Short mmCIF file of C-alpha atoms in Angstrom, two decimals:
data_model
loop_
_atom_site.label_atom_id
_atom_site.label_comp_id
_atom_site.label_asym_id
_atom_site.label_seq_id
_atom_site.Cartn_x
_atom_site.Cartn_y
_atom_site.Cartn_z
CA UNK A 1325 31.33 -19.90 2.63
CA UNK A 1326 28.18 -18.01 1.87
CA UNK A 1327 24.65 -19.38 3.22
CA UNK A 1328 21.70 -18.25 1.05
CA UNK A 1329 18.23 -18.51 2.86
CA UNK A 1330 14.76 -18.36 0.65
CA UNK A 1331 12.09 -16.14 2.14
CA UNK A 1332 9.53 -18.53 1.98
CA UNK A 1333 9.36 -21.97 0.38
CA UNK A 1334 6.63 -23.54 -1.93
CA UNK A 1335 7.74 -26.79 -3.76
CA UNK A 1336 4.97 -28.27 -4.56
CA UNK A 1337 3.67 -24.95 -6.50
CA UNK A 1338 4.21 -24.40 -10.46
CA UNK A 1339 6.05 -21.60 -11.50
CA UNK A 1340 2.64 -20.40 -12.93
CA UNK A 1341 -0.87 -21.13 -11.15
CA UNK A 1342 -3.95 -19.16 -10.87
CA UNK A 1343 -5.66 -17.83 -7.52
CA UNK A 1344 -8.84 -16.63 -6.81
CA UNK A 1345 -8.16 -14.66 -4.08
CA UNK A 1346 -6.57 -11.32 -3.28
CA UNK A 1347 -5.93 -10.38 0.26
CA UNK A 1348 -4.96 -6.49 0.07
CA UNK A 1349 -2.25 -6.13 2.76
CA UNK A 1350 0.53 -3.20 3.47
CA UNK A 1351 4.45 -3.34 2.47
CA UNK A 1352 5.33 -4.22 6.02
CA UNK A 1353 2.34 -6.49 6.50
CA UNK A 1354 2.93 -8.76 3.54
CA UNK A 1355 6.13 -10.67 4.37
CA UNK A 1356 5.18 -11.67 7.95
CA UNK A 1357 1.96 -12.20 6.55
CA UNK A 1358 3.39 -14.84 3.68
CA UNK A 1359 5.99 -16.54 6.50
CA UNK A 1360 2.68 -16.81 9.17
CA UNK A 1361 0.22 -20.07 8.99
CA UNK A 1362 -2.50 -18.12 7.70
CA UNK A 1363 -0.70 -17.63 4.17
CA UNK A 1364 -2.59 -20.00 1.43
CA UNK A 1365 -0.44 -19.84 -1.32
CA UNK A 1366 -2.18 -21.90 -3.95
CA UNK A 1367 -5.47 -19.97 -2.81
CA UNK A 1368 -4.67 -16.42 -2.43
CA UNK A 1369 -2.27 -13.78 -3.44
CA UNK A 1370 -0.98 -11.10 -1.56
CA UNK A 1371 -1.62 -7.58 -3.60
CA UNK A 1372 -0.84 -3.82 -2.15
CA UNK A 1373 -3.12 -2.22 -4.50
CA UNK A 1374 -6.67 -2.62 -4.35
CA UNK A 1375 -7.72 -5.17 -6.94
CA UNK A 1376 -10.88 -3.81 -8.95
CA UNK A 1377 -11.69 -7.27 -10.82
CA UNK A 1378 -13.66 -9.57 -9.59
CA UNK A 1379 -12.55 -12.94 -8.17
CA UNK A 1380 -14.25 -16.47 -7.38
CA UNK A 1381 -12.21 -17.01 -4.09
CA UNK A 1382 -10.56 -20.19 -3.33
CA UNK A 1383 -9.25 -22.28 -5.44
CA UNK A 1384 -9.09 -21.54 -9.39
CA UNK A 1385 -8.95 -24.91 -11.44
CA UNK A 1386 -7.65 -24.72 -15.11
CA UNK A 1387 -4.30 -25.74 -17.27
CA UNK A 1388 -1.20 -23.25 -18.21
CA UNK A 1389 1.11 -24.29 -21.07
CA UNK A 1390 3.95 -22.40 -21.83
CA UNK A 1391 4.52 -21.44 -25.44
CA UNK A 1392 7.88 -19.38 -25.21
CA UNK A 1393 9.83 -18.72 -22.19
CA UNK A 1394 13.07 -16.44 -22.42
CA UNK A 1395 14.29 -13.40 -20.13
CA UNK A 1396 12.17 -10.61 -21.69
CA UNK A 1397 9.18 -12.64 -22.68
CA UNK A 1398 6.85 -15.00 -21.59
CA UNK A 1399 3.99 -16.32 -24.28
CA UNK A 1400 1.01 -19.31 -22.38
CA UNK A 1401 -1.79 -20.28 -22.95
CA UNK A 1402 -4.05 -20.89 -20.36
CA UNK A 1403 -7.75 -22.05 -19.33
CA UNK A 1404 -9.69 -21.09 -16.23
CA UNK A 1405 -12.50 -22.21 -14.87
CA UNK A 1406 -13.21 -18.63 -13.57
CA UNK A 1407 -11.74 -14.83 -13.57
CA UNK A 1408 -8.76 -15.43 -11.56
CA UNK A 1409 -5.04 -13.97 -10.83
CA UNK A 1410 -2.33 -16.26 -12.63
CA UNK A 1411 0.69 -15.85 -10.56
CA UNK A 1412 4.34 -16.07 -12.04
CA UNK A 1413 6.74 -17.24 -9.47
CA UNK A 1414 9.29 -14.57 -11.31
CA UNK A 1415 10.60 -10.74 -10.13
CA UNK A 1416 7.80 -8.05 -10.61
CA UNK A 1417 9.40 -4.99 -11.94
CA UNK A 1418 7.46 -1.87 -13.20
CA UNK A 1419 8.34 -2.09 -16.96
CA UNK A 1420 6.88 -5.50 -17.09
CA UNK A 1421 3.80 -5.43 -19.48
CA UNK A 1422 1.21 -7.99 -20.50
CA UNK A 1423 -1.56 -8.65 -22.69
CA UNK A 1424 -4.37 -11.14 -22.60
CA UNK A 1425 -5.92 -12.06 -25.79
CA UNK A 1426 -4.15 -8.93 -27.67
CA UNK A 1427 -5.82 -6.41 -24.57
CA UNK A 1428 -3.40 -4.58 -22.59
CA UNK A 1429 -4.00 -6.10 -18.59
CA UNK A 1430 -1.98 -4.89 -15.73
CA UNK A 1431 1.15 -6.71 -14.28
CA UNK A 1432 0.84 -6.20 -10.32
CA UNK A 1433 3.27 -6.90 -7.43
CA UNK A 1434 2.47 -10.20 -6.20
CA UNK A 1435 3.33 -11.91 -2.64
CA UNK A 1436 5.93 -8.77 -2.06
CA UNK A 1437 8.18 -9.66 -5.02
CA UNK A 1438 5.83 -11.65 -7.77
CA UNK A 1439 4.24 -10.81 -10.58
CA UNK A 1440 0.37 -11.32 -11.09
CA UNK A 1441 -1.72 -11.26 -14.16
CA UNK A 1442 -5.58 -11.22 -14.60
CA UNK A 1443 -7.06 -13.49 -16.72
CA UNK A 1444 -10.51 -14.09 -17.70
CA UNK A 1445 -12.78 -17.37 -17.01
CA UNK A 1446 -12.14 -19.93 -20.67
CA UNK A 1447 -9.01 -20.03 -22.70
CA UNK A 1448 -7.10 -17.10 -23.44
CA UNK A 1449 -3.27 -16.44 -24.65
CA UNK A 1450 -0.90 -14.62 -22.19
CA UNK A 1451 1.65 -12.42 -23.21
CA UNK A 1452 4.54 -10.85 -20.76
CA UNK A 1453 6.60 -8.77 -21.65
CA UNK A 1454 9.70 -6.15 -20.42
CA UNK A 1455 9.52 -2.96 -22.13
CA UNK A 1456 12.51 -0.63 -21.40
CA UNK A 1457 10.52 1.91 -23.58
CA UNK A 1458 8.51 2.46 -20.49
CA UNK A 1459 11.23 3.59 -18.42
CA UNK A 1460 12.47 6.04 -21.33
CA UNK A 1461 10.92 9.04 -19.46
CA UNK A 1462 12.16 8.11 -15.87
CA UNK A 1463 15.64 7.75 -17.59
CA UNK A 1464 15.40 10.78 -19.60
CA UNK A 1465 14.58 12.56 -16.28
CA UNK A 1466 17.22 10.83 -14.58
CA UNK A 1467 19.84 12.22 -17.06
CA UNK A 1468 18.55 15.88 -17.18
CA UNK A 1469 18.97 16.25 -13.31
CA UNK A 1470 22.62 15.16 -13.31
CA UNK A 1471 23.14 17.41 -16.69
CA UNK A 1472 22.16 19.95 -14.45
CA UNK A 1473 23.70 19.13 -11.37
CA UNK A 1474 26.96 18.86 -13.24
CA UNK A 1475 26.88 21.90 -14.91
CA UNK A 1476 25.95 23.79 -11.10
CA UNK A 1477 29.56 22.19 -9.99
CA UNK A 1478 31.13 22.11 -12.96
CA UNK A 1479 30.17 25.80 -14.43
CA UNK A 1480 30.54 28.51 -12.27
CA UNK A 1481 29.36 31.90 -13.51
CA UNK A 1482 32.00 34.12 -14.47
CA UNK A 1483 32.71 37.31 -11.87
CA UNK A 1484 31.92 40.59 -13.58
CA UNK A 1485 34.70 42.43 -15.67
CA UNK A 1486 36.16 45.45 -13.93
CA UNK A 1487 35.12 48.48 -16.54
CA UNK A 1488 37.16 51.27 -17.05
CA UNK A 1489 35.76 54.04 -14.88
CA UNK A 1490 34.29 51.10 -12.68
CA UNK A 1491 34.97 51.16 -8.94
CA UNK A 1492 39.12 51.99 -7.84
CA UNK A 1493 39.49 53.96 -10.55
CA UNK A 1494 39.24 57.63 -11.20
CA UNK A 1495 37.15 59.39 -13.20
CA UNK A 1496 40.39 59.99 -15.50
CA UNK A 1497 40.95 56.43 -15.87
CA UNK A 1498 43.54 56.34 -12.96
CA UNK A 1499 43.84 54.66 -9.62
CA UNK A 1500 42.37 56.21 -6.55
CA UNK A 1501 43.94 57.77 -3.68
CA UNK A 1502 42.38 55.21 -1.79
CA UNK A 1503 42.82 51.56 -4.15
CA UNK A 1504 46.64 52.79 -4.28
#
């Protein structure tokens, strides 16, 4: 009988809501951070990376409708009172892309394991997307270095051919006194 246990707990959030917020925080500072009392999850966001846009702070009011939802792709449209962070309560990975109003925007790591897009103040469309064609060079990479760490095991070089008048044998093509 397996017990699963959530790391932290928001009901009452949508599974997309914008912040205007971002407290900049380390990898081993976030997560005791986001389980303390300090942690205002419908205020703020958690980032590890400087954030060079500008937010309100506080509260961000504004609507989010979802236009297409599937695996690889996420389509909304959204409003905003202000510039603000709209947080996707869904796994941040790096080949996750998006665009906001056709402009390529950054995806960042959100509350440890979220995904975070900025959007401008008014209405704008929202496009996320996975693109495996990112990770084409990593892979391609990834499949040279075991190409050549197989062929290190796999191919060993060949030990030098013994030449006739090569070492143990005589200059008349027979075997030394010595190699006999």
């Amino acid at each position: 009988n397996q017990v699963y246990e959530a790391v932290y707990e928001i009901p009452t959030l949508p599974r997309a809501r914008f912040v205007g917020e971002a407290t900049i925080l380390s990898d081993e500072e976030t997560v005791p951070y986001i389980l303390s009392d300090r942690f205002r999850p419908a205020e703020e966001v958690i980032l590890v990376d400087e954030y060079p846009g500008g937010l309100p702070g506080g509260a961000v009011d504004g609507e989010i409708q979802w236009l297409e939802r599937s695996p690889n792709r996420s389509r909304l449209r959204v409003r905003s009172s202000g510039a603000a962070l709209m947080v996707l309560a869904e796994n941040w990975f790096p080949a996750w892309k998006a665009e906001v109003n056709g402009g390529e925007v950054p995806v960042l790591r959100a509350n440890h394991s979220l995904r975070a897009v900025p959007v401008p103040a008014g209405e704008s469309e929202v496009e996320v997307f996975f693109d495996a064609g990112s990770l084409t060079g990593s892979l391609l990479l990834t499949l040279a270095s075991l190409g050549l760490a197989l062929g290190v095991i796999f191919v060993r070089p060949r030990q030098a051919e013994v030449e006739p008048g090569g070492e143990g044998e005589s200059e008349e093509g027979g075997k030394s006194e010595a190699a006999a």
